[in-house]
């Protein structure tokens, strides 16, 4: 069985119900909600490993998920968990802006099946990030082994 994904919903306004349904209807998702980016950033700064994924609704002019993502990147740099944008219908142009900004996932909100589509995107995004981290660690280990061998081989003739 896959591990539970800890999701932080940030400033999700009218889509709170879909996010809450996500946590209630899927055993592999645990959901917490923060009312705004400032409190979410504070929560992440106090415990960087607390959440596996962030979800924010893009519903201009009330909520701009892309700007929230940029704010997270400025404050937390590379420590931002995977970030998924949940865009209201009518905000389709946000997909291009979101992907150009570097968000990890994008889901367009369409009433039927919102929670299921969001669940699938979150799971895929978190799995992709974990695979990327694993590949980087593996590469680092190989480089470290190479460095050790080269270092040893260079020291032996010199001594």
mmCIF file of C-alpha atoms in Angstrom:
data_model
loop_
_atom_site.group_PDB
_atom_site.id
_atom_site.type_symbol
_atom_site.label_atom_id
_atom_site.label_comp_id
_atom_site.label_asym_id
_atom_site.label_seq_id
_atom_site.Cartn_x
_atom_site.Cartn_y
_atom_site.Cartn_z
ATOM 1 C CA UNK A 1 0.000 0.000 0.000
ATOM 2 C CA UNK A 2 1.178 3.515 -0.786
ATOM 3 C CA UNK A 3 1.960 5.915 2.022
ATOM 4 C CA UNK A 4 -0.422 8.656 3.069
ATOM 5 C CA UNK A 5 0.110 11.958 1.273
ATOM 6 C CA UNK A 6 -0.121 14.985 3.553
ATOM 7 C CA UNK A 7 -1.784 17.796 1.588
ATOM 8 C CA UNK A 8 -2.018 21.444 2.563
ATOM 9 C CA UNK A 9 -4.863 23.326 0.900
ATOM 10 C CA UNK A 10 -4.060 27.038 0.692
ATOM 11 C CA UNK A 11 -6.678 29.778 0.270
ATOM 12 C CA UNK A 12 -9.107 27.496 -1.482
ATOM 13 C CA UNK A 13 -12.288 29.544 -1.042
ATOM 14 C CA UNK A 14 -15.336 27.962 -2.680
ATOM 15 C CA UNK A 15 -13.452 24.768 -3.467
ATOM 16 C CA UNK A 16 -13.020 23.847 0.212
ATOM 17 C CA UNK A 17 -15.689 21.188 -0.198
ATOM 18 C CA UNK A 18 -13.772 19.421 -2.978
ATOM 19 C CA UNK A 19 -10.587 19.444 -0.926
ATOM 20 C CA UNK A 20 -12.344 18.166 2.198
ATOM 21 C CA UNK A 21 -14.038 15.450 0.115
ATOM 22 C CA UNK A 22 -10.619 14.489 -1.166
ATOM 23 C CA UNK A 23 -9.397 13.775 2.368
ATOM 24 C CA UNK A 24 -12.621 12.092 3.470
ATOM 25 C CA UNK A 25 -13.015 9.820 0.442
ATOM 26 C CA UNK A 26 -9.411 8.650 0.007
ATOM 27 C CA UNK A 27 -7.489 6.801 2.708
ATOM 28 C CA UNK A 28 -4.160 7.709 1.133
ATOM 29 C CA UNK A 29 -4.694 11.490 1.492
ATOM 30 C CA UNK A 30 -4.603 13.572 4.661
ATOM 31 C CA UNK A 31 -5.785 17.178 4.224
ATOM 32 C CA UNK A 32 -5.116 20.316 6.260
ATOM 33 C CA UNK A 33 -6.368 23.762 5.300
ATOM 34 C CA UNK A 34 -4.781 27.190 5.708
ATOM 35 C CA UNK A 35 -6.739 30.389 5.008
ATOM 36 C CA UNK A 36 -3.913 32.199 3.199
ATOM 37 C CA UNK A 37 -0.385 31.884 1.837
ATOM 38 C CA UNK A 38 1.152 33.720 4.813
ATOM 39 C CA UNK A 39 -0.092 31.185 7.363
ATOM 40 C CA UNK A 40 0.819 28.299 5.044
ATOM 41 C CA UNK A 41 4.367 29.618 4.675
ATOM 42 C CA UNK A 42 4.655 29.962 8.461
ATOM 43 C CA UNK A 43 3.478 26.388 8.848
ATOM 44 C CA UNK A 44 6.029 25.150 6.307
ATOM 45 C CA UNK A 45 8.859 27.203 7.815
ATOM 46 C CA UNK A 46 8.233 25.699 11.243
ATOM 47 C CA UNK A 47 8.242 22.103 9.921
ATOM 48 C CA UNK A 48 9.534 21.603 6.370
ATOM 49 C CA UNK A 49 8.629 17.926 6.215
ATOM 50 C CA UNK A 50 5.077 18.366 7.437
ATOM 51 C CA UNK A 51 3.402 18.316 4.000
ATOM 52 C CA UNK A 52 3.998 16.330 0.833
ATOM 53 C CA UNK A 53 1.956 18.555 -1.488
ATOM 54 C CA UNK A 54 0.381 22.019 -1.624
ATOM 55 C CA UNK A 55 -2.907 22.706 -3.411
ATOM 56 C CA UNK A 56 -4.178 26.179 -4.225
ATOM 57 C CA UNK A 57 -7.243 27.309 -6.139
ATOM 58 C CA UNK A 58 -6.834 29.700 -9.027
ATOM 59 C CA UNK A 59 -10.014 31.779 -9.227
ATOM 60 C CA UNK A 60 -9.141 35.341 -10.234
ATOM 61 C CA UNK A 61 -9.522 37.965 -8.933
ATOM 62 C CA UNK A 62 -10.117 36.425 -5.472
ATOM 63 C CA UNK A 63 -7.348 33.833 -5.569
ATOM 64 C CA UNK A 64 -4.246 33.769 -7.745
ATOM 65 C CA UNK A 65 -2.539 30.409 -7.247
ATOM 66 C CA UNK A 66 0.346 31.294 -9.539
ATOM 67 C CA UNK A 67 1.202 34.355 -7.454
ATOM 68 C CA UNK A 68 0.940 32.214 -4.311
ATOM 69 C CA UNK A 69 3.380 29.730 -5.839
ATOM 70 C CA UNK A 70 5.832 32.539 -6.591
ATOM 71 C CA UNK A 71 5.495 33.779 -3.009
ATOM 72 C CA UNK A 72 6.264 30.273 -1.701
ATOM 73 C CA UNK A 73 9.327 30.036 -3.968
ATOM 74 C CA UNK A 74 10.630 33.423 -2.787
ATOM 75 C CA UNK A 75 10.259 32.543 0.891
ATOM 76 C CA UNK A 76 11.092 28.843 0.879
ATOM 77 C CA UNK A 77 13.347 28.533 -2.199
ATOM 78 C CA UNK A 78 13.881 24.897 -3.166
ATOM 79 C CA UNK A 79 12.048 23.561 -0.116
ATOM 80 C CA UNK A 80 8.577 24.051 -1.629
ATOM 81 C CA UNK A 81 6.681 20.747 -1.726
ATOM 82 C CA UNK A 82 5.038 19.806 -5.033
ATOM 83 C CA UNK A 83 2.481 22.509 -5.859
ATOM 84 C CA UNK A 84 -0.812 21.717 -7.627
ATOM 85 C CA UNK A 85 -3.096 24.418 -9.019
ATOM 86 C CA UNK A 86 -6.828 23.714 -8.897
ATOM 87 C CA UNK A 87 -8.285 26.193 -11.423
ATOM 88 C CA UNK A 88 -11.861 27.381 -11.554
ATOM 89 C CA UNK A 89 -13.738 27.030 -14.829
ATOM 90 C CA UNK A 90 -13.105 30.149 -16.861
ATOM 91 C CA UNK A 91 -9.499 30.403 -15.718
ATOM 92 C CA UNK A 92 -8.167 28.108 -18.432
ATOM 93 C CA UNK A 93 -5.508 30.629 -19.463
ATOM 94 C CA UNK A 94 -3.967 30.056 -16.054
ATOM 95 C CA UNK A 95 -2.680 26.628 -17.136
ATOM 96 C CA UNK A 96 -0.011 28.113 -19.384
ATOM 97 C CA UNK A 97 0.931 30.730 -16.798
ATOM 98 C CA UNK A 98 1.083 28.084 -14.059
ATOM 99 C CA UNK A 99 3.263 25.708 -16.036
ATOM 100 C CA UNK A 100 5.566 28.560 -17.123
ATOM 101 C CA UNK A 101 5.923 29.550 -13.467
ATOM 102 C CA UNK A 102 7.011 25.998 -12.641
ATOM 103 C CA UNK A 103 4.086 24.523 -10.727
ATOM 104 C CA UNK A 104 4.105 20.743 -10.565
ATOM 105 C CA UNK A 105 0.493 20.020 -11.476
ATOM 106 C CA UNK A 106 -2.678 21.598 -12.794
ATOM 107 C CA UNK A 107 -6.307 20.445 -12.533
ATOM 108 C CA UNK A 108 -9.296 22.278 -13.968
ATOM 109 C CA UNK A 109 -12.269 22.254 -11.612
ATOM 110 C CA UNK A 110 -15.386 20.800 -13.143
ATOM 111 C CA UNK A 111 -18.038 19.970 -10.526
ATOM 112 C CA UNK A 112 -18.487 16.231 -11.178
ATOM 113 C CA UNK A 113 -15.386 14.290 -10.254
ATOM 114 C CA UNK A 114 -13.335 17.193 -8.850
ATOM 115 C CA UNK A 115 -12.033 15.231 -5.892
ATOM 116 C CA UNK A 116 -11.122 12.186 -7.996
ATOM 117 C CA UNK A 117 -9.221 14.197 -10.629
ATOM 118 C CA UNK A 118 -7.468 16.198 -7.945
ATOM 119 C CA UNK A 119 -6.551 12.987 -6.084
ATOM 120 C CA UNK A 120 -5.050 11.480 -9.237
ATOM 121 C CA UNK A 121 -3.040 14.625 -10.018
ATOM 122 C CA UNK A 122 -1.739 14.919 -6.442
ATOM 123 C CA UNK A 123 -0.730 11.245 -6.366
ATOM 124 C CA UNK A 124 1.013 11.506 -9.748
ATOM 125 C CA UNK A 125 2.783 14.747 -8.801
ATOM 126 C CA UNK A 126 4.052 13.430 -5.465
ATOM 127 C CA UNK A 127 5.134 10.116 -7.014
ATOM 128 C CA UNK A 128 6.980 12.000 -9.753
ATOM 129 C CA UNK A 129 8.796 14.201 -7.213
ATOM 130 C CA UNK A 130 9.754 11.161 -5.125
ATOM 131 C CA UNK A 131 11.129 9.411 -8.226
ATOM 132 C CA UNK A 132 13.116 12.526 -9.116
ATOM 133 C CA UNK A 133 14.575 12.751 -5.603
ATOM 134 C CA UNK A 134 15.474 9.047 -5.728
ATOM 135 C CA UNK A 135 17.234 9.519 -9.114
ATOM 136 C CA UNK A 136 19.184 12.506 -7.772
ATOM 137 C CA UNK A 137 20.251 10.600 -4.656
ATOM 138 C CA UNK A 138 21.324 7.649 -6.781
ATOM 139 C CA UNK A 139 23.316 9.945 -9.067
ATOM 140 C CA UNK A 140 24.913 11.621 -6.067
ATOM 141 C CA UNK A 141 25.912 8.228 -4.649
ATOM 142 C CA UNK A 142 27.472 7.197 -7.973
ATOM 143 C CA UNK A 143 29.410 10.466 -8.177
ATOM 144 C CA UNK A 144 30.579 10.049 -4.595
ATOM 145 C CA UNK A 145 31.799 6.530 -5.368
ATOM 146 C CA UNK A 146 33.601 7.810 -8.462
ATOM 147 C CA UNK A 147 35.207 10.627 -6.451
ATOM 148 C CA UNK A 148 36.369 8.170 -3.807
ATOM 149 C CA UNK A 149 37.910 5.797 -6.374
ATOM 150 C CA UNK A 150 39.645 8.609 -8.272
ATOM 151 C CA UNK A 151 40.895 10.147 -5.047
ATOM 152 C CA UNK A 152 42.311 6.797 -3.919
ATOM 153 C CA UNK A 153 43.878 6.106 -7.314
ATOM 154 C CA UNK A 154 45.576 9.501 -7.352
ATOM 155 C CA UNK A 155 46.876 9.226 -3.793
ATOM 156 C CA UNK A 156 48.451 5.785 -4.253
ATOM 157 C CA UNK A 157 51.003 6.756 -6.954
ATOM 158 C CA UNK A 158 51.792 10.026 -5.190
ATOM 159 C CA UNK A 159 52.599 8.321 -1.922
#
